[in-house]
Amino acid sequence: MWNPKAECLSREELEELKLERLKSTVRHAYENVPFYRRKFQEAGIKPEDIRSLEDIRHLPFTTKEDLRENYPFGLFAVPLKEIVRIHASSGTTGKPTVVGYTREDIEVWSEVMARTLGMANASSEDVVQIAYGYGLFTGGLGVHYGAEKIGCTVIPTSGGNTKRQIMLMRDFGTTILCCTPSYACYLAEVMAELGVSPRELKLRAGLFGAEPWSEGMRREIESNLGIEALDIYGLSEIIGPGVAAECLCKEGLHIWEDHFLPEVIDPATGEPLPPGEEGELVFTTLTKRGFPVIRYRTRDISFLLPEPCACGRTHIRMGRVKGRTDDMLIIRGVNVFPSQIEEVLLSLGYTEPHYLLVVDRERRLDVLEVWVEVSEDIFRDEVRGLEELEEKIRREIEAVLGIAVKVRLVEPKTIQRSEGKAKRIVDRRDLK
């Protein structure tokens, strides 16, 4: 355990700390972010009206759309000169959601990630290989700072170059692997092809997140790599990875409540739901200074587990995320919306406004194939012409999403029509 004092606070101490920090955060947001001041005034609430943790339900929600409408720095609560780091999403219409961190925020992020790595009993004796992406994506650097805070030896490999990843794991004596669960499966598969046995490695644990996965996949990773596989949760709007993590009991993810206040609401009514009941996760940051967030609707579906955990940590747990309330896909850690694809197709102008996103798992990696209807004239064109068009569309989509995709042109009327909301996604990933 990285920080036993903080991770094992009594529930009474934790509740007092949360309330004190909630009041401070609400006042900070009200006084420094015009967006929040306006929203609070519209809701008829002032910071001094927050007298108990239950009063949070009177505060308005924040959504991803709010972040986009305030692009790029409209929700920052401090001058830009106090922001030492900026991260951002890939963006849906060319405008990403942008988050900023003060030096204090980076310290908090490092702390919660150190606790997260501590779930796997990480210490300065460990060699941590980070195969999450580095860059504007929050994954790689979040884990990196947490591992360095503990004093681990960090190997910042980022994603891809699988054979080299395996070589480094073997030669550098990696003990903890951090990446998406599907990439862990792929690494195991390539290791088998190369004749590299897990017994040749020193791997003992893995922290896997940034995409949905299952108990079945956990069993497969643990069996094929000979490690303890733990689930981690986070989102850049709240801080990045490190919002919650599984301990070795593997019965839910502990949410670091001294920094993040969780709620589960009915996604239709917005009303809070009791512990154990499934709904949409909502988070309020309690210590962030640069980019405080009040009641952020994550769209992730889960539930809260208030019962004590055998590990001794007192922070409430959340169940594994079961899905989302919107149509966002997570492909290899990248958020993908159908609207991104649609905008590319419409801007090119060669195709009909009918498309389908088909997601599969091939060799344990998520693969996105975009089916696009073309007109009769184009479909009757020479094969070479169709291939060139597929290639052009593929390049344009990849430039927007930042991940590899496949494109398949199909003849008119292939894609099923709908009288209601169009079905844009077929997700064939088996998460069981």
Tab-separated table of C-alpha atoms in Angstrom:
chain	number	residue	atom	x	y	z
A	1	MET	CA	0.000	0.000	0.000
A	2	TRP	CA	1.535	3.335	-1.049
A	3	ASN	CA	-0.154	5.686	1.442
A	4	PRO	CA	-1.820	3.692	4.264
A	5	LYS	CA	-2.791	6.815	6.215
A	6	ALA	CA	-4.789	8.275	3.319
A	7	GLU	CA	-6.046	4.976	1.941
A	8	CYS	CA	-7.316	3.711	5.302
A	9	LEU	CA	-8.891	6.864	6.771
A	10	SER	CA	-11.929	6.101	8.888
A	11	ARG	CA	-15.208	6.738	7.116
A	12	GLU	CA	-15.921	9.618	9.533
A	13	GLU	CA	-12.601	11.283	8.724
A	14	LEU	CA	-13.157	10.719	5.042
A	15	GLU	CA	-16.657	12.234	5.098
A	16	GLU	CA	-15.402	15.330	6.959
A	17	LEU	CA	-12.516	15.753	4.531
A	18	LYS	CA	-14.774	15.349	1.502
A	19	LEU	CA	-17.210	17.985	2.765
A	20	GLU	CA	-14.451	20.461	3.554
A	21	ARG	CA	-12.912	19.963	0.107
A	22	LEU	CA	-16.271	20.059	-1.678
A	23	LYS	CA	-17.061	23.453	-0.145
A	24	SER	CA	-13.634	24.738	-1.159
A	25	THR	CA	-13.928	23.415	-4.720
A	26	VAL	CA	-17.415	24.837	-5.236
A	27	ARG	CA	-16.279	28.267	-4.049
A	28	HIS	CA	-13.128	28.092	-6.190
A	29	ALA	CA	-15.149	27.210	-9.300
A	30	TYR	CA	-17.805	29.862	-8.557
A	31	GLU	CA	-15.287	32.640	-8.047
A	32	ASN	CA	-12.924	31.801	-10.912
A	33	VAL	CA	-14.901	30.147	-13.716
A	34	PRO	CA	-17.627	32.337	-15.281
A	35	PHE	CA	-19.288	29.209	-16.704
A	36	TYR	CA	-19.867	27.758	-13.235
A	37	ARG	CA	-20.917	31.084	-11.729
A	38	ARG	CA	-23.577	31.434	-14.424
A	39	LYS	CA	-24.758	27.833	-14.031
A	40	PHE	CA	-24.991	28.170	-10.231
A	41	GLN	CA	-26.905	31.438	-10.541
A	42	GLU	CA	-29.315	29.849	-13.030
A	43	ALA	CA	-29.853	27.020	-10.523
A	44	GLY	CA	-30.359	29.557	-7.710
A	45	ILE	CA	-27.502	28.244	-5.597
A	46	LYS	CA	-24.495	29.872	-3.951
A	47	PRO	CA	-21.352	28.243	-2.533
A	48	GLU	CA	-22.534	28.875	1.050
A	49	ASP	CA	-25.626	26.741	0.335
A	50	ILE	CA	-23.411	23.633	0.337
A	51	ARG	CA	-23.574	22.537	3.976
A	52	SER	CA	-23.566	18.744	3.623
A	53	LEU	CA	-22.398	16.188	1.065
A	54	GLU	CA	-26.055	15.553	0.172
A	55	ASP	CA	-26.357	19.181	-0.958
A	56	ILE	CA	-24.281	18.279	-4.014
A	57	ARG	CA	-27.499	17.190	-5.693
A	58	HIS	CA	-28.532	20.855	-5.913
A	59	LEU	CA	-25.515	21.671	-8.106
A	60	PRO	CA	-25.879	21.529	-11.897
A	61	PHE	CA	-24.196	18.836	-13.964
A	62	THR	CA	-21.229	19.382	-16.272
A	63	THR	CA	-21.135	17.542	-19.605
A	64	LYS	CA	-18.632	16.886	-22.353
A	65	GLU	CA	-20.591	19.363	-24.483
A	66	ASP	CA	-19.893	22.054	-21.854
A	67	LEU	CA	-16.177	21.356	-22.223
A	68	ARG	CA	-16.388	21.642	-25.999
A	69	GLU	CA	-18.383	24.861	-25.867
A	70	ASN	CA	-15.726	26.388	-23.621
A	71	TYR	CA	-12.810	25.304	-25.825
A	72	PRO	CA	-9.947	25.687	-25.241
A	73	PHE	CA	-9.426	27.267	-21.801
A	74	GLY	CA	-12.877	28.545	-20.782
A	75	LEU	CA	-13.181	26.184	-17.800
A	76	PHE	CA	-9.713	26.825	-16.422
A	77	ALA	CA	-9.867	28.368	-12.930
A	78	VAL	CA	-6.361	29.833	-12.865
A	79	PRO	CA	-4.363	32.001	-15.301
A	80	LEU	CA	-2.592	30.058	-18.043
A	81	LYS	CA	0.782	30.933	-16.533
A	82	GLU	CA	-0.120	28.669	-13.589
A	83	ILE	CA	-0.959	25.743	-15.882
A	84	VAL	CA	2.087	23.497	-16.314
A	85	ARG	CA	0.501	20.762	-18.450
A	86	ILE	CA	-2.295	20.484	-20.996
A	87	HIS	CA	-3.876	17.264	-22.216
A	88	ALA	CA	-6.725	16.863	-24.694
A	89	SER	CA	-9.026	14.323	-26.283
A	90	SER	CA	-8.815	13.441	-29.965
A	91	GLY	CA	-11.836	15.705	-30.632
A	92	THR	CA	-15.019	14.933	-32.495
A	93	THR	CA	-15.379	17.858	-34.848
A	94	GLY	CA	-11.840	19.128	-34.822
A	95	LYS	CA	-12.263	20.681	-31.350
A	96	PRO	CA	-10.905	18.424	-28.619
A	97	THR	CA	-11.849	18.658	-24.966
A	98	VAL	CA	-8.946	20.335	-23.199
A	99	VAL	CA	-7.846	19.869	-19.588
A	100	GLY	CA	-5.131	21.740	-17.697
A	101	TYR	CA	-3.045	20.957	-14.624
A	102	THR	CA	-1.266	23.208	-12.167
A	103	ARG	CA	1.879	21.973	-10.468
A	104	GLU	CA	-0.314	20.990	-7.466
A	105	ASP	CA	-2.641	19.062	-9.775
A	106	ILE	CA	0.265	17.096	-11.229
A	107	GLU	CA	1.305	16.242	-7.672
A	108	VAL	CA	-2.227	14.986	-6.905
A	109	TRP	CA	-2.231	12.975	-10.127
A	110	SER	CA	1.121	11.434	-9.224
A	111	GLU	CA	-0.199	10.605	-5.751
A	112	VAL	CA	-3.356	8.819	-6.931
A	113	MET	CA	-1.379	6.952	-9.590
A	114	ALA	CA	1.192	5.932	-6.977
A	115	ARG	CA	-1.699	4.527	-4.897
A	116	THR	CA	-2.980	2.794	-8.030
A	117	LEU	CA	0.384	1.144	-8.666
A	118	GLY	CA	0.474	0.347	-4.960
A	119	MET	CA	-2.537	-1.890	-5.559
A	120	ALA	CA	-0.051	-4.229	-7.256
A	121	ASN	CA	2.392	-3.726	-4.342
A	122	ALA	CA	4.688	-1.653	-6.565
A	123	SER	CA	7.916	-0.463	-4.909
A	124	SER	CA	11.288	0.966	-5.857
A	125	GLU	CA	12.319	-2.609	-6.622
A	126	ASP	CA	9.922	-2.752	-9.575
A	127	VAL	CA	10.563	-2.142	-13.263
A	128	VAL	CA	7.389	-0.662	-14.797
A	129	GLN	CA	6.892	-0.849	-18.550
A	130	ILE	CA	4.333	1.711	-19.726
A	131	ALA	CA	2.806	0.749	-23.070
A	132	TYR	CA	-0.029	3.287	-22.878
A	133	GLY	CA	0.237	6.088	-25.437
A	134	TYR	CA	2.243	9.178	-24.518
A	135	GLY	CA	1.250	12.629	-25.764
A	136	LEU	CA	-2.015	14.541	-25.428
A	137	PHE	CA	-3.666	11.275	-24.257
A	138	THR	CA	-3.504	11.153	-20.447
A	139	GLY	CA	-2.625	7.455	-20.141
A	140	GLY	CA	1.137	7.237	-20.536
A	141	LEU	CA	2.256	10.284	-18.582
A	142	GLY	CA	-0.219	9.686	-15.744
A	143	VAL	CA	1.182	6.234	-15.013
A	144	HIS	CA	4.709	7.519	-15.618
A	145	TYR	CA	4.602	10.167	-12.879
A	146	GLY	CA	2.985	7.780	-10.389
A	147	ALA	CA	5.646	5.137	-10.983
A	148	GLU	CA	8.451	7.663	-10.623
A	149	LYS	CA	6.901	8.986	-7.397
A	150	ILE	CA	7.194	5.494	-5.925
A	151	GLY	CA	10.737	5.225	-7.212
A	152	CYS	CA	10.094	2.454	-9.721
A	153	THR	CA	12.374	2.083	-12.735
A	154	VAL	CA	10.231	3.291	-15.627
A	155	ILE	CA	10.415	2.046	-19.224
A	156	PRO	CA	8.309	4.486	-21.293
A	157	THR	CA	7.786	2.343	-24.389
A	158	SER	CA	4.384	3.851	-25.362
A	159	GLY	CA	2.216	1.667	-27.630
A	160	GLY	CA	3.090	-0.522	-30.619
A	161	ASN	CA	6.329	-2.145	-31.810
A	162	THR	CA	5.293	-5.366	-30.119
A	163	LYS	CA	8.389	-7.485	-30.720
A	164	ARG	CA	10.536	-4.716	-29.268
A	165	GLN	CA	8.219	-4.476	-26.243
A	166	ILE	CA	8.767	-8.175	-25.608
A	167	MET	CA	12.532	-7.877	-26.060
A	168	LEU	CA	12.641	-5.026	-23.542
A	169	MET	CA	10.431	-6.890	-21.080
A	170	ARG	CA	12.872	-9.785	-21.182
A	171	ASP	CA	16.147	-7.817	-21.304
A	172	PHE	CA	15.205	-5.079	-18.796
A	173	GLY	CA	13.433	-7.390	-16.349
A	174	THR	CA	10.017	-5.713	-16.442
A	175	THR	CA	7.958	-6.673	-13.381
A	176	ILE	CA	4.782	-4.578	-13.921
A	177	LEU	CA	3.126	-4.031	-17.300
A	178	CYS	CA	0.744	-1.108	-17.907
A	179	CYS	CA	-1.313	-1.053	-21.122
A	180	THR	CA	-4.789	-1.734	-22.470
A	181	PRO	CA	-6.032	-5.259	-21.675
A	182	SER	CA	-6.409	-6.101	-25.366
A	183	TYR	CA	-2.777	-5.163	-25.941
A	184	ALA	CA	-1.734	-7.410	-23.057
A	185	CYS	CA	-3.531	-10.292	-24.806
A	186	TYR	CA	-1.783	-9.451	-28.066
A	187	LEU	CA	1.602	-9.293	-26.351
A	188	ALA	CA	0.981	-12.787	-24.934
A	189	GLU	CA	0.012	-14.074	-28.365
A	190	VAL	CA	3.121	-12.669	-30.059
A	191	MET	CA	5.271	-14.004	-27.226
A	192	ALA	CA	3.905	-17.475	-27.936
A	193	GLU	CA	4.639	-17.078	-31.656
A	194	LEU	CA	8.195	-16.017	-30.873
A	195	GLY	CA	8.656	-18.917	-28.486
A	196	VAL	CA	9.083	-16.588	-25.488
A	197	SER	CA	7.790	-18.223	-22.334
A	198	PRO	CA	6.404	-16.100	-19.448
A	199	ARG	CA	8.895	-18.017	-17.321
A	200	GLU	CA	11.690	-16.170	-19.129
A	201	LEU	CA	10.250	-12.876	-17.861
A	202	LYS	CA	10.045	-11.330	-14.406
A	203	LEU	CA	6.509	-9.988	-14.947
A	204	ARG	CA	4.339	-10.347	-11.851
A	205	ALA	CA	1.489	-7.831	-12.306
A	206	GLY	CA	-0.317	-5.686	-14.844
A	207	LEU	CA	-2.508	-2.566	-14.580
A	208	PHE	CA	-4.964	-2.529	-17.437
A	209	GLY	CA	-7.558	0.084	-18.432
A	210	ALA	CA	-8.672	2.615	-21.098
A	211	GLU	CA	-11.143	0.150	-22.632
A	212	PRO	CA	-13.860	-2.240	-21.429
A	213	TRP	CA	-12.757	-5.751	-20.510
A	214	SER	CA	-14.091	-8.753	-18.692
A	215	GLU	CA	-13.364	-11.405	-16.096
A	216	GLY	CA	-12.788	-13.851	-18.942
A	217	MET	CA	-10.117	-11.634	-20.400
A	218	ARG	CA	-8.571	-11.245	-16.948
A	219	ARG	CA	-8.309	-15.031	-16.615
A	220	GLU	CA	-6.716	-15.276	-20.052
A	221	ILE	CA	-4.141	-12.551	-19.358
A	222	GLU	CA	-3.264	-14.008	-15.973
A	223	SER	CA	-2.916	-17.474	-17.430
A	224	ASN	CA	-0.928	-16.509	-20.533
A	225	LEU	CA	1.408	-14.018	-18.850
A	226	GLY	CA	1.546	-15.575	-15.386
A	227	ILE	CA	0.636	-12.295	-13.619
A	228	GLU	CA	-1.981	-10.609	-11.435
A	229	ALA	CA	-4.140	-8.503	-13.785
A	230	LEU	CA	-5.813	-5.462	-12.181
A	231	ASP	CA	-8.434	-3.091	-13.582
A	232	ILE	CA	-7.869	0.688	-13.395
A	233	TYR	CA	-10.261	3.528	-14.242
A	234	GLY	CA	-9.893	7.168	-15.112
A	235	LEU	CA	-10.876	9.852	-17.566
A	236	SER	CA	-9.026	12.972	-18.610
A	237	GLU	CA	-11.918	15.261	-17.615
A	238	ILE	CA	-11.448	14.201	-13.973
A	239	ILE	CA	-7.654	13.728	-13.928
A	240	GLY	CA	-6.720	10.813	-16.225
A	241	PRO	CA	-5.886	7.289	-15.027
A	242	GLY	CA	-5.865	7.057	-11.246
A	243	VAL	CA	-9.489	7.900	-10.394
A	244	ALA	CA	-10.090	4.313	-9.223
A	245	ALA	CA	-8.265	1.005	-9.156
A	246	GLU	CA	-8.671	-2.614	-8.132
A	247	CYS	CA	-6.779	-4.067	-5.199
A	248	LEU	CA	-5.618	-7.670	-5.168
A	249	CYS	CA	-9.039	-8.734	-3.779
A	250	LYS	CA	-10.370	-7.951	-7.283
A	251	GLU	CA	-13.858	-7.108	-6.023
A	252	GLY	CA	-14.435	-3.628	-7.383
A	253	LEU	CA	-12.274	-0.563	-7.931
A	254	HIS	CA	-11.490	1.733	-4.988
A	255	ILE	CA	-12.319	5.357	-5.847
A	256	TRP	CA	-9.882	7.803	-4.223
A	257	GLU	CA	-12.626	9.678	-2.410
A	258	ASP	CA	-10.346	12.242	-0.812
A	259	HIS	CA	-9.812	13.610	-4.337
A	260	PHE	CA	-12.918	12.565	-6.306
A	261	LEU	CA	-16.523	12.556	-5.085
A	262	PRO	CA	-18.562	9.871	-6.888
A	263	GLU	CA	-22.297	9.650	-7.479
A	264	VAL	CA	-24.428	7.245	-9.474
A	265	ILE	CA	-27.499	8.784	-11.052
A	266	ASP	CA	-30.449	7.662	-13.094
A	267	PRO	CA	-29.310	8.696	-16.603
A	268	ALA	CA	-32.875	9.594	-17.591
A	269	THR	CA	-33.917	11.694	-14.592
A	270	GLY	CA	-30.557	12.789	-13.182
A	271	GLU	CA	-31.692	11.712	-9.703
A	272	PRO	CA	-29.094	10.071	-7.407
A	273	LEU	CA	-29.354	6.297	-7.004
A	274	PRO	CA	-28.567	4.347	-3.810
A	275	PRO	CA	-25.394	2.228	-3.483
A	276	GLY	CA	-25.597	-1.031	-5.375
A	277	GLU	CA	-27.999	0.303	-7.978
A	278	GLU	CA	-26.680	0.575	-11.499
A	279	GLY	CA	-26.645	3.950	-13.245
A	280	GLU	CA	-24.418	6.662	-14.705
A	281	LEU	CA	-21.220	7.581	-12.886
A	282	VAL	CA	-20.840	11.254	-11.989
A	283	PHE	CA	-17.677	12.743	-10.481
A	284	THR	CA	-16.801	16.000	-8.752
A	285	THR	CA	-13.122	16.792	-8.301
A	286	LEU	CA	-12.233	17.804	-4.734
A	287	THR	CA	-8.652	19.053	-5.010
A	288	LYS	CA	-7.998	20.125	-8.602
A	289	ARG	CA	-7.068	23.786	-8.909
A	290	GLY	CA	-6.449	24.356	-12.626
A	291	PHE	CA	-9.509	22.557	-13.946
A	292	PRO	CA	-12.085	21.856	-11.209
A	293	VAL	CA	-15.074	19.866	-12.420
A	294	ILE	CA	-18.482	19.862	-10.751
A	295	ARG	CA	-20.742	16.816	-11.206
A	296	TYR	CA	-19.262	15.605	-14.477
A	297	ARG	CA	-21.517	13.120	-16.264
A	298	THR	CA	-19.154	10.403	-17.461
A	299	ARG	CA	-21.772	8.419	-19.441
A	300	ASP	CA	-20.154	5.281	-17.970
A	301	ILE	CA	-22.559	2.770	-16.423
A	302	SER	CA	-21.531	1.256	-13.081
A	303	PHE	CA	-22.577	1.056	-9.419
A	304	LEU	CA	-21.072	1.789	-6.003
A	305	LEU	CA	-20.043	-0.794	-3.404
A	306	PRO	CA	-19.902	0.789	0.086
A	307	GLU	CA	-19.146	-2.441	1.988
A	308	PRO	CA	-15.695	-2.693	3.647
A	309	CYS	CA	-13.005	-4.374	1.554
A	310	ALA	CA	-10.808	-7.174	2.903
A	311	CYS	CA	-7.699	-5.239	1.821
A	312	GLY	CA	-8.273	-2.693	4.608
A	313	ARG	CA	-8.691	0.328	2.344
A	314	THR	CA	-11.757	2.347	3.323
A	315	HIS	CA	-12.448	4.161	0.059
A	316	ILE	CA	-15.704	3.179	-1.628
A	317	ARG	CA	-15.529	0.825	-4.593
A	318	MET	CA	-17.213	0.952	-7.999
A	319	GLY	CA	-18.162	-2.010	-10.137
A	320	ARG	CA	-16.505	-2.712	-13.470
A	321	VAL	CA	-17.850	-0.289	-16.105
A	322	LYS	CA	-20.555	-2.161	-18.021
A	323	GLY	CA	-21.237	0.215	-20.875
A	324	ARG	CA	-22.142	3.775	-21.766
A	325	THR	CA	-25.256	5.869	-22.107
A	326	ASP	CA	-24.128	7.402	-25.402
A	327	ASP	CA	-22.793	5.908	-28.625
A	328	MET	CA	-19.123	6.509	-27.928
A	329	LEU	CA	-16.803	3.622	-28.713
A	330	ILE	CA	-13.467	3.080	-27.032
A	331	ILE	CA	-10.996	1.580	-29.490
A	332	ARG	CA	-7.532	0.809	-28.109
A	333	GLY	CA	-7.910	3.554	-25.546
A	334	VAL	CA	-9.175	6.189	-28.001
A	335	ASN	CA	-12.679	7.630	-27.805
A	336	VAL	CA	-14.446	7.304	-31.137
A	337	PHE	CA	-17.815	8.836	-31.989
A	338	PRO	CA	-19.792	7.987	-35.126
A	339	SER	CA	-20.101	11.727	-35.743
A	340	GLN	CA	-16.337	11.908	-36.361
A	341	ILE	CA	-16.600	9.335	-39.152
A	342	GLU	CA	-19.724	10.956	-40.513
A	343	GLU	CA	-18.062	14.333	-40.775
A	344	VAL	CA	-15.132	12.898	-42.728
A	345	LEU	CA	-17.425	11.054	-45.132
A	346	LEU	CA	-19.630	14.047	-45.713
A	347	SER	CA	-16.656	16.347	-46.244
A	348	LEU	CA	-15.254	14.046	-48.944
A	349	GLY	CA	-18.568	13.953	-50.796
A	350	TYR	CA	-17.980	10.660	-52.646
A	351	THR	CA	-20.323	8.514	-50.654
A	352	GLU	CA	-23.947	8.103	-49.654
A	353	PRO	CA	-24.882	9.267	-46.112
A	354	HIS	CA	-25.110	5.662	-44.946
A	355	TYR	CA	-22.342	4.002	-42.986
A	356	LEU	CA	-21.767	1.417	-40.287
A	357	LEU	CA	-18.954	1.011	-37.756
A	358	VAL	CA	-18.109	-2.653	-37.167
A	359	VAL	CA	-15.843	-3.410	-34.212
A	360	ASP	CA	-14.154	-6.781	-33.788
A	361	ARG	CA	-11.357	-8.291	-31.760
A	362	GLU	CA	-8.667	-9.792	-33.981
A	363	ARG	CA	-5.710	-11.411	-32.291
A	364	ARG	CA	-6.937	-9.730	-29.084
A	365	LEU	CA	-6.745	-6.240	-30.554
A	366	ASP	CA	-9.778	-4.065	-31.225
A	367	VAL	CA	-10.264	-3.491	-34.947
A	368	LEU	CA	-12.595	-0.853	-36.387
A	369	GLU	CA	-13.981	-1.382	-39.889
A	370	VAL	CA	-16.026	1.374	-41.513
A	371	TRP	CA	-18.606	0.210	-44.050
A	372	VAL	CA	-19.530	2.983	-46.425
A	373	GLU	CA	-22.244	2.947	-49.049
A	374	VAL	CA	-21.370	4.425	-52.441
A	375	SER	CA	-23.575	5.295	-55.377
A	376	GLU	CA	-24.342	2.878	-58.235
A	377	ASP	CA	-22.023	4.819	-60.529
A	378	ILE	CA	-19.079	4.564	-58.174
A	379	PHE	CA	-19.768	0.936	-57.301
A	380	ARG	CA	-19.693	-0.003	-61.000
A	381	ASP	CA	-16.306	1.660	-61.340
A	382	GLU	CA	-13.164	-0.376	-61.863
A	383	VAL	CA	-11.813	-2.268	-58.887
A	384	ARG	CA	-8.757	-0.076	-58.910
A	385	GLY	CA	-10.879	3.041	-58.605
A	386	LEU	CA	-12.755	1.593	-55.639
A	387	GLU	CA	-9.507	0.636	-53.940
A	388	GLU	CA	-8.141	4.136	-54.392
A	389	LEU	CA	-11.317	5.604	-52.886
A	390	GLU	CA	-11.142	3.201	-49.920
A	391	GLU	CA	-7.550	4.225	-49.366
A	392	LYS	CA	-8.403	7.937	-49.516
A	393	ILE	CA	-11.268	7.568	-47.002
A	394	ARG	CA	-9.085	5.428	-44.718
A	395	ARG	CA	-6.332	8.056	-44.650
A	396	GLU	CA	-8.792	10.852	-43.869
A	397	ILE	CA	-10.476	8.931	-41.032
A	398	GLU	CA	-7.134	7.886	-39.526
A	399	ALA	CA	-5.975	11.500	-39.594
A	400	VAL	CA	-8.993	12.456	-37.454
A	401	LEU	CA	-9.062	9.479	-35.067
A	402	GLY	CA	-5.346	8.859	-34.716
A	403	ILE	CA	-5.808	5.068	-34.906
A	404	ALA	CA	-5.690	2.572	-37.776
A	405	VAL	CA	-9.032	1.633	-39.355
A	406	LYS	CA	-10.247	-0.507	-42.231
A	407	VAL	CA	-12.644	0.871	-44.836
A	408	ARG	CA	-15.005	-1.264	-46.894
A	409	LEU	CA	-17.091	0.234	-49.683
A	410	VAL	CA	-20.442	-1.482	-50.127
A	411	GLU	CA	-23.109	-1.252	-52.794
A	412	PRO	CA	-26.263	0.845	-52.394
A	413	LYS	CA	-28.957	-0.418	-49.985
A	414	THR	CA	-26.498	-2.715	-48.170
A	415	ILE	CA	-26.762	-0.899	-44.853
A	416	GLN	CA	-30.054	-1.355	-43.045
A	417	ARG	CA	-32.240	1.746	-42.879
A	418	SER	CA	-33.985	2.851	-39.723
A	419	GLU	CA	-37.087	4.922	-39.178
A	420	GLY	CA	-35.814	6.004	-35.802
A	421	LYS	CA	-32.310	6.533	-34.601
A	422	ALA	CA	-29.897	5.104	-37.148
A	423	LYS	CA	-27.905	2.099	-35.981
A	424	ARG	CA	-24.327	3.133	-36.601
A	425	ILE	CA	-22.413	0.608	-34.524
A	426	VAL	CA	-22.076	-3.165	-34.545
A	427	ASP	CA	-19.798	-4.132	-31.662
A	428	ARG	CA	-18.772	-7.771	-32.080
A	429	ARG	CA	-16.140	-7.761	-29.349
A	430	ASP	CA	-16.681	-10.655	-26.997
A	431	LEU	CA	-16.193	-9.326	-23.495
A	432	LYS	CA	-17.284	-12.511	-21.736
